[in-house]
């Protein structure tokens, strides 16, 4: 099968399309013919060699990136009763989604609702579940005020909508170019950079109950000034400062139940996956360049296989 390959660490130019053996599903697994794969900053970090010495996992070359996908069930392993050949699915994996076929345990797949496009379905499983995990860690209550740093990105866009669905007031940081976008998602936008703390004090004179850092940089410095309880600050980005400040460092916890909840919210019109760019597999390097600008709105996807 054709797959995106990283054979040496480096810039976007190291991404090549090569051939890998067609993976066979074992008991409890399925093979999916991938139609689209969602992209994340972690794909670029993998390509640069960030995980070569360990971390969340240790990467070995050659490696195929990609953690989330949509596609069609192509082969069903032993012991699986609830998926059939040809059904539309979405799911997640650690690596390997940017290929014509991916094999995953059945517990990492859900049926794709027909109202969700292939691109939207491909881009939901990773960032959506990260946002959901982070909000859970913040133990939010209806009526509270949440600050989301990086609100226009993949995780931030989902976090804003999930928090609004729970009845929170949400203030989101973004450049002015994204302020109308944030308003559509239901957040009150504020520009990051110099003066952010003062702007936030003016917007929420009664204080901010909780903060989610999906941006890094100044986010934690500002958050500790505004949020009374440190455990009500979560960073997804800066694990070193998290320890320094005594705030929570959170890693995405994925499960079928979590993804099912996101699909339910999507069906109720409370969660929209905003895909701002889509690239063919052959242009993966261009997609990585865009991810590495740090200014993607919503999500990017790679188109890999034909739609049925
Ligand atoms: N811990 C975990 O398990 C986990 C999981 C997923 C992601 N992450 C991390 O979480 C972060 C966000 O991920 P993502 O997928 O949402 O990234 P992303 O989609 O690439 O984020 C891009 C967004 O960041 C905004 N941005 C850039 N600089 C900013 C700043 N200084 N302040 C506020 N917003 C800023 C941009 O808005 P403008 O264009 O308006 O500037 C853009 O919309 C990344 O660092 C990622 O590695 C961690």
Coordinates of C-alpha atoms and ligand atoms in Angstrom, one line a residue:
X1 CA 0.0 0.0 0.0
X2 CA 1.0 3.6 -0.4
X3 CA 1.9 5.4 2.9
X4 CA 3.5 8.7 4.0
X5 CA 7.0 7.9 5.2
X6 CA 9.5 9.6 7.4
X7 CA 12.8 7.9 6.7
X8 CA 14.9 10.6 8.3
X9 CA 14.0 13.4 10.7
X10 CA 14.0 16.9 9.4
X11 CA 11.9 19.6 7.6
X12 CA 8.8 19.0 5.6
X13 CA 10.9 18.0 2.6
X14 CA 11.8 14.6 4.3
X15 CA 8.1 13.5 3.9
X16 CA 8.0 10.9 1.1
X17 CA 5.3 8.6 -0.3
X18 CA 6.5 5.1 -0.2
X19 CA 5.2 1.5 0.0
X20 CA 4.6 -0.5 3.1
X21 CA 3.2 -4.0 3.5
X22 CA -0.6 -4.1 3.7
X23 CA -1.3 -4.6 7.4
X24 CA -3.4 -7.6 8.5
X25 CA -5.9 -7.3 11.3
X26 CA -5.5 -9.7 14.2
X27 CA -8.4 -10.9 16.5
X28 CA -10.4 -7.9 17.7
X29 CA -8.9 -5.6 15.1
X30 CA -10.1 -4.1 11.8
X31 CA -8.5 -2.8 8.7
X32 CA -9.8 0.5 7.4
X33 CA -9.3 1.9 3.9
X34 CA -8.4 5.5 4.8
X35 CA -10.2 8.3 3.0
X36 CA -9.0 11.2 5.0
X37 CA -6.6 11.7 8.0
X38 CA -6.6 14.7 10.4
X39 CA -3.4 16.6 11.0
X40 CA -2.0 17.9 14.3
X41 CA 1.1 19.8 15.4
X42 CA 2.4 16.5 16.9
X43 CA 2.8 15.1 13.3
X44 CA 5.3 17.8 12.6
X45 CA 7.0 17.3 15.9
X46 CA 7.4 13.6 15.1
X47 CA 8.9 14.5 11.7
X48 CA 11.4 16.8 13.4
X49 CA 12.5 13.9 15.6
X50 CA 10.9 15.2 18.9
X51 CA 10.1 11.6 19.9
X52 CA 13.3 10.0 18.8
X53 CA 14.7 9.9 22.4
X54 CA 11.4 9.0 24.0
X55 CA 8.7 11.1 25.6
X56 CA 5.0 10.2 25.2
X57 CA 6.4 7.3 23.1
X58 CA 9.6 6.5 21.2
X59 CA 9.6 6.8 17.4
X60 CA 11.7 4.5 15.2
X61 CA 12.4 5.1 11.5
X62 CA 10.8 4.6 9.1
X63 CA 7.6 5.9 10.6
X64 CA 4.2 6.8 9.1
X65 CA 2.5 9.8 10.9
X66 CA -1.2 10.3 11.6
X67 CA -3.4 9.8 14.6
X68 CA -6.9 10.2 13.4
X69 CA -8.8 9.1 10.3
X70 CA -12.1 8.4 8.5
X71 CA -12.6 5.6 6.0
X72 CA -14.3 2.3 5.2
X73 CA -14.1 -1.0 6.9
X74 CA -12.0 -3.1 4.6
X75 CA -11.3 -6.3 6.6
X76 CA -12.8 -7.5 9.9
X77 CA -10.6 -9.5 12.3
X78 CA -11.9 -12.5 14.4
X79 CA -14.4 -11.9 17.2
X80 CA -15.9 -8.6 15.9
X81 CA -19.7 -8.6 15.6
X82 CA -20.6 -4.9 15.3
X83 CA -18.7 -3.8 12.2
X84 CA -19.1 -5.0 8.7
X85 CA -17.1 -4.7 5.5
X86 CA -17.8 -1.4 3.7
X87 CA -19.2 0.5 6.7
X88 CA -18.1 4.1 7.1
X89 CA -16.1 4.7 10.3
X90 CA -13.9 7.2 12.1
X91 CA -11.3 6.6 14.7
X92 CA -7.9 7.1 16.1
X93 CA -4.5 5.4 16.4
X94 CA -1.0 6.2 17.6
X95 CA 0.8 6.7 14.2
X96 CA 0.1 5.1 10.8
X97 CA -3.1 6.9 9.8
X98 CA -1.5 8.7 6.8
X99 CA -1.6 5.6 4.6
X100 CA -4.0 3.9 2.3
X101 CA -4.9 1.3 5.0
X102 CA -4.7 1.3 8.8
X103 CA -5.3 -1.5 11.3
X104 CA -6.8 -0.6 14.7
X105 CA -8.5 -2.3 17.6
X106 CA -12.3 -2.2 17.3
X107 CA -12.5 -0.1 20.5
X108 CA -10.8 2.8 18.5
X109 CA -13.5 3.0 15.9
X110 CA -17.1 4.3 15.7
X111 CA -19.6 4.3 12.8
X112 CA -19.4 7.6 10.9
X113 CA -22.8 9.5 10.9
X114 CA -23.8 10.3 7.3
X115 CA -24.2 14.0 8.1
X116 CA -20.5 14.2 9.0
X117 CA -18.3 14.7 5.9
X118 CA -15.2 12.5 5.5
X119 CA -13.0 15.5 6.3
X120 CA -14.9 16.4 9.4
X121 CA -14.9 12.8 10.6
X122 CA -11.2 12.5 10.0
X123 CA -10.5 15.6 12.1
X124 CA -12.6 14.9 15.1
X125 CA -11.0 12.0 17.0
X126 CA -7.7 13.6 18.2
X127 CA -8.3 17.3 18.9
X128 CA -11.9 16.7 20.0
X129 CA -10.9 14.1 22.6
X130 CA -8.0 16.3 23.8
X131 CA -10.4 19.2 24.4
X132 CA -12.9 16.9 26.1
X133 CA -10.1 15.5 28.4
X134 CA -8.9 18.9 29.3
X135 CA -12.4 20.2 30.2
X136 CA -13.0 17.1 32.3
X137 CA -9.8 17.8 34.3
X138 CA -11.1 21.4 35.0
X139 CA -14.3 20.2 36.6
X140 CA -16.4 23.0 35.1
X141 CA -19.8 24.1 36.4
X142 CA -22.6 25.8 34.4
X143 CA -22.3 29.6 34.6
X144 CA -18.6 29.7 35.3
X145 CA -16.2 31.6 33.1
X146 CA -13.5 29.7 31.2
X147 CA -10.5 31.2 29.5
X148 CA -9.2 29.3 26.4
X149 CA -5.7 30.2 25.1
X150 CA -5.3 29.2 21.5
X151 CA -9.1 29.2 21.0
X152 CA -9.0 29.3 17.2
X153 CA -6.8 26.1 16.8
X154 CA -7.8 22.5 16.5
X155 CA -8.1 21.8 20.2
X156 CA -9.2 25.4 21.1
X157 CA -12.1 25.4 18.6
X158 CA -13.5 22.2 20.1
X159 CA -12.9 23.3 23.7
X160 CA -14.8 26.5 23.2
X161 CA -17.8 24.7 21.8
X162 CA -17.8 21.9 24.4
X163 CA -17.6 24.5 27.2
X164 CA -20.5 26.5 25.6
X165 CA -22.6 23.3 25.4
X166 CA -22.0 22.9 29.2
X167 CA -23.4 26.4 29.8
X168 CA -20.1 28.3 30.4
X169 CA -19.1 31.8 29.5
X170 CA -16.0 31.4 27.3
X171 CA -13.3 34.0 26.6
X172 CA -10.9 32.9 23.9
X173 CA -7.5 34.3 22.8
X174 CA -6.7 34.6 19.1
X175 CA -5.3 37.1 16.7
X176 CA -7.9 39.6 15.4
X177 CA -8.2 37.8 12.1
X178 CA -10.0 35.0 14.1
X179 CA -12.2 37.1 16.2
X180 CA -15.3 36.7 14.1
X181 CA -14.6 33.0 13.9
X182 CA -14.5 32.8 17.7
X183 CA -17.8 34.7 18.0
X184 CA -19.5 32.1 15.7
X185 CA -18.2 29.3 18.0
X186 CA -19.7 31.1 21.0
X187 CA -16.6 32.7 22.6
X188 CA -15.8 36.3 23.5
X189 CA -12.6 37.0 21.6
X190 CA -9.5 38.7 23.0
X191 CA -6.2 39.4 21.3
X192 CA -3.1 37.7 22.8
X193 CA 0.2 39.5 23.2
X194 CA 1.2 42.6 25.3
X195 CA -1.6 43.9 27.5
X196 CA -3.5 40.6 27.5
X197 CA -3.8 40.5 31.3
X198 CA -5.3 44.0 31.5
X199 CA -7.7 43.2 28.7
X200 CA -8.9 40.1 30.5
X201 CA -9.3 42.0 33.8
X202 CA -11.5 44.5 32.0
X203 CA -13.6 41.7 30.3
X204 CA -14.0 39.7 33.5
X205 CA -13.7 42.1 36.5
X206 CA -15.3 39.4 38.8
X207 CA -12.5 36.9 37.9
X208 CA -12.0 33.9 35.7
X209 CA -12.9 30.4 37.2
X210 CA -10.7 28.2 35.0
X211 CA -8.2 28.4 32.2
X212 CA -7.1 26.0 29.4
X213 CA -3.7 26.6 27.8
X214 CA -3.6 25.3 24.2
X215 CA -1.1 28.0 23.1
X216 CA 2.0 28.1 25.4
X217 CA 4.0 31.3 25.7
X218 CA 2.4 33.9 28.0
X219 CA -0.7 31.7 28.6
X220 CA 0.3 30.3 32.0
X221 CA 1.7 33.5 33.3
X222 CA -1.5 35.3 32.6
X223 CA -3.7 32.4 33.9
X224 CA -2.1 32.2 37.3
X225 CA -2.8 35.9 37.8
X226 CA -6.5 35.5 37.0
X227 CA -7.6 32.1 38.3
X228 CA -7.7 31.6 42.1
X229 CA -7.2 27.9 42.3
X230 CA -4.1 26.5 40.5
X231 CA -5.8 23.1 39.9
X232 CA -8.3 24.9 37.8
X233 CA -5.6 25.7 35.2
X234 CA -4.7 23.0 32.6
X235 CA -1.9 23.2 30.1
X236 CA -1.7 20.9 27.1
X237 CA 1.6 22.5 26.0
X238 CA 4.0 23.5 28.7
X239 CA 4.7 20.5 31.1
X240 CA 7.8 22.1 32.6
X241 CA 6.0 25.3 33.6
X242 CA 3.1 23.3 34.8
X243 CA 5.3 21.8 37.5
X244 CA 6.8 25.2 38.3
X245 CA 3.3 26.8 38.7
X246 CA 1.6 23.8 40.3
X247 CA -1.1 23.7 37.5
X248 CA -2.3 20.5 35.8
X249 CA -0.5 19.1 32.8
X250 CA -2.9 17.0 30.8
X251 CA -2.4 14.5 28.0
X252 CA -5.3 13.4 25.8
X253 CA -7.1 10.3 27.1
X254 CA -9.0 8.7 24.3
X255 CA -11.9 6.2 24.5
X256 CA -14.8 5.1 22.4
X257 CA -17.2 6.6 25.0
X258 CA -15.5 10.0 24.8
X259 CA -15.7 10.0 21.0
X260 CA -19.3 8.8 21.1
X261 CA -20.2 11.8 23.3
X262 CA -18.6 14.2 20.8
X263 CA -20.6 12.6 18.0
X264 CA -23.8 13.1 20.0
X265 CA -23.0 16.7 20.5
X266 CA -22.3 17.0 16.8
X267 CA -25.6 15.4 16.0
X268 CA -27.4 17.9 18.4
X269 CA -25.7 20.8 16.6
X270 CA -23.5 21.8 19.5
X271 CA -20.2 20.8 18.0
X272 CA -18.9 21.6 14.6
X273 CA -15.6 20.4 13.1
X274 CA -14.2 23.3 11.2
X275 CA -11.8 22.1 8.4
X276 CA -10.0 25.1 7.0
X277 CA -7.7 23.2 4.6
X278 CA -7.4 20.0 2.8
X279 CA -4.4 18.6 1.0
X280 CA -3.9 15.5 -1.2
X281 CA -1.4 13.0 0.3
X282 CA 1.1 14.1 -2.4
X283 CA 1.1 17.6 -0.8
X284 CA 1.7 16.4 2.8
X285 CA 4.9 18.6 3.0
X286 CA 2.7 21.7 2.2
X287 CA 0.3 20.7 4.9
X288 CA 3.1 20.3 7.4
X289 CA 4.4 23.8 6.5
X290 CA 0.9 25.2 7.2
X291 CA 0.7 23.4 10.6
X292 CA 4.1 24.7 11.5
X293 CA 3.0 28.3 11.0
X294 CA 1.1 27.9 14.3
X295 CA -1.8 29.7 12.8
X296 CA -4.2 27.1 11.4
X297 CA -7.8 27.9 12.0
X298 CA -9.6 24.7 13.1
X299 CA -8.2 21.7 11.4
X300 CA -6.3 20.5 8.3
X301 CA -6.8 17.1 6.7
X302 CA -4.9 15.0 4.2
X303 CA -7.0 13.3 1.5
X304 CA -5.8 9.8 0.9
X305 CA -8.4 7.5 -0.7
X306 CA -11.4 7.8 -3.0
X307 CA -14.8 8.4 -1.5
X308 CA -17.3 5.6 -2.2
Ligands
LIG1 N1 -1.2 17.3 25.7 C1 -1.8 16.7 24.7 O1 -2.2 15.5 24.8 C2 -2.0 17.5 23.5 C3 -2.9 17.0 22.5 C4 -3.1 17.8 21.4 C5 -2.4 19.0 21.2 N2 -1.5 19.4 22.2 C6 -0.8 20.7 22.0 O2 -1.8 21.7 22.2 C7 -1.4 22.8 21.4 C8 -2.6 23.2 20.5 O3 -2.8 22.2 19.6 P1 -3.8 22.4 18.3 O4 -3.9 21.2 17.6 O5 -5.0 23.2 18.7 O6 -2.8 23.4 17.5 P2 -3.1 24.3 16.2 O7 -4.4 23.9 15.7 O8 -1.9 24.2 15.3 O9 -3.2 25.8 16.8 C9 -3.2 26.9 16.0 C10 -3.9 28.0 16.6 O10 -3.1 28.6 17.7 C11 -3.3 30.0 17.7 N3 -2.2 30.7 18.3 C12 -0.9 30.8 17.8 N4 -0.2 31.5 18.7 C13 -1.0 31.8 19.7 C14 -0.8 32.6 21.0 N5 0.4 33.0 21.3 N6 -1.8 32.7 21.8 C15 -3.1 32.2 21.5 N7 -3.3 31.5 20.3 C16 -2.3 31.3 19.5 C17 -3.6 30.4 16.3 O11 -4.5 31.5 16.3 P3 -4.1 32.8 15.5 O12 -3.8 32.4 14.0 O13 -5.2 33.7 15.7 O14 -2.8 33.3 16.1 C18 -4.2 29.1 15.6 O15 -5.5 29.2 15.4 C19 -0.2 22.4 20.6 O16 1.0 22.9 21.2 C20 -0.2 20.9 20.6 O17 1.0 20.3 20.5 C21 -1.3 18.7 23.3

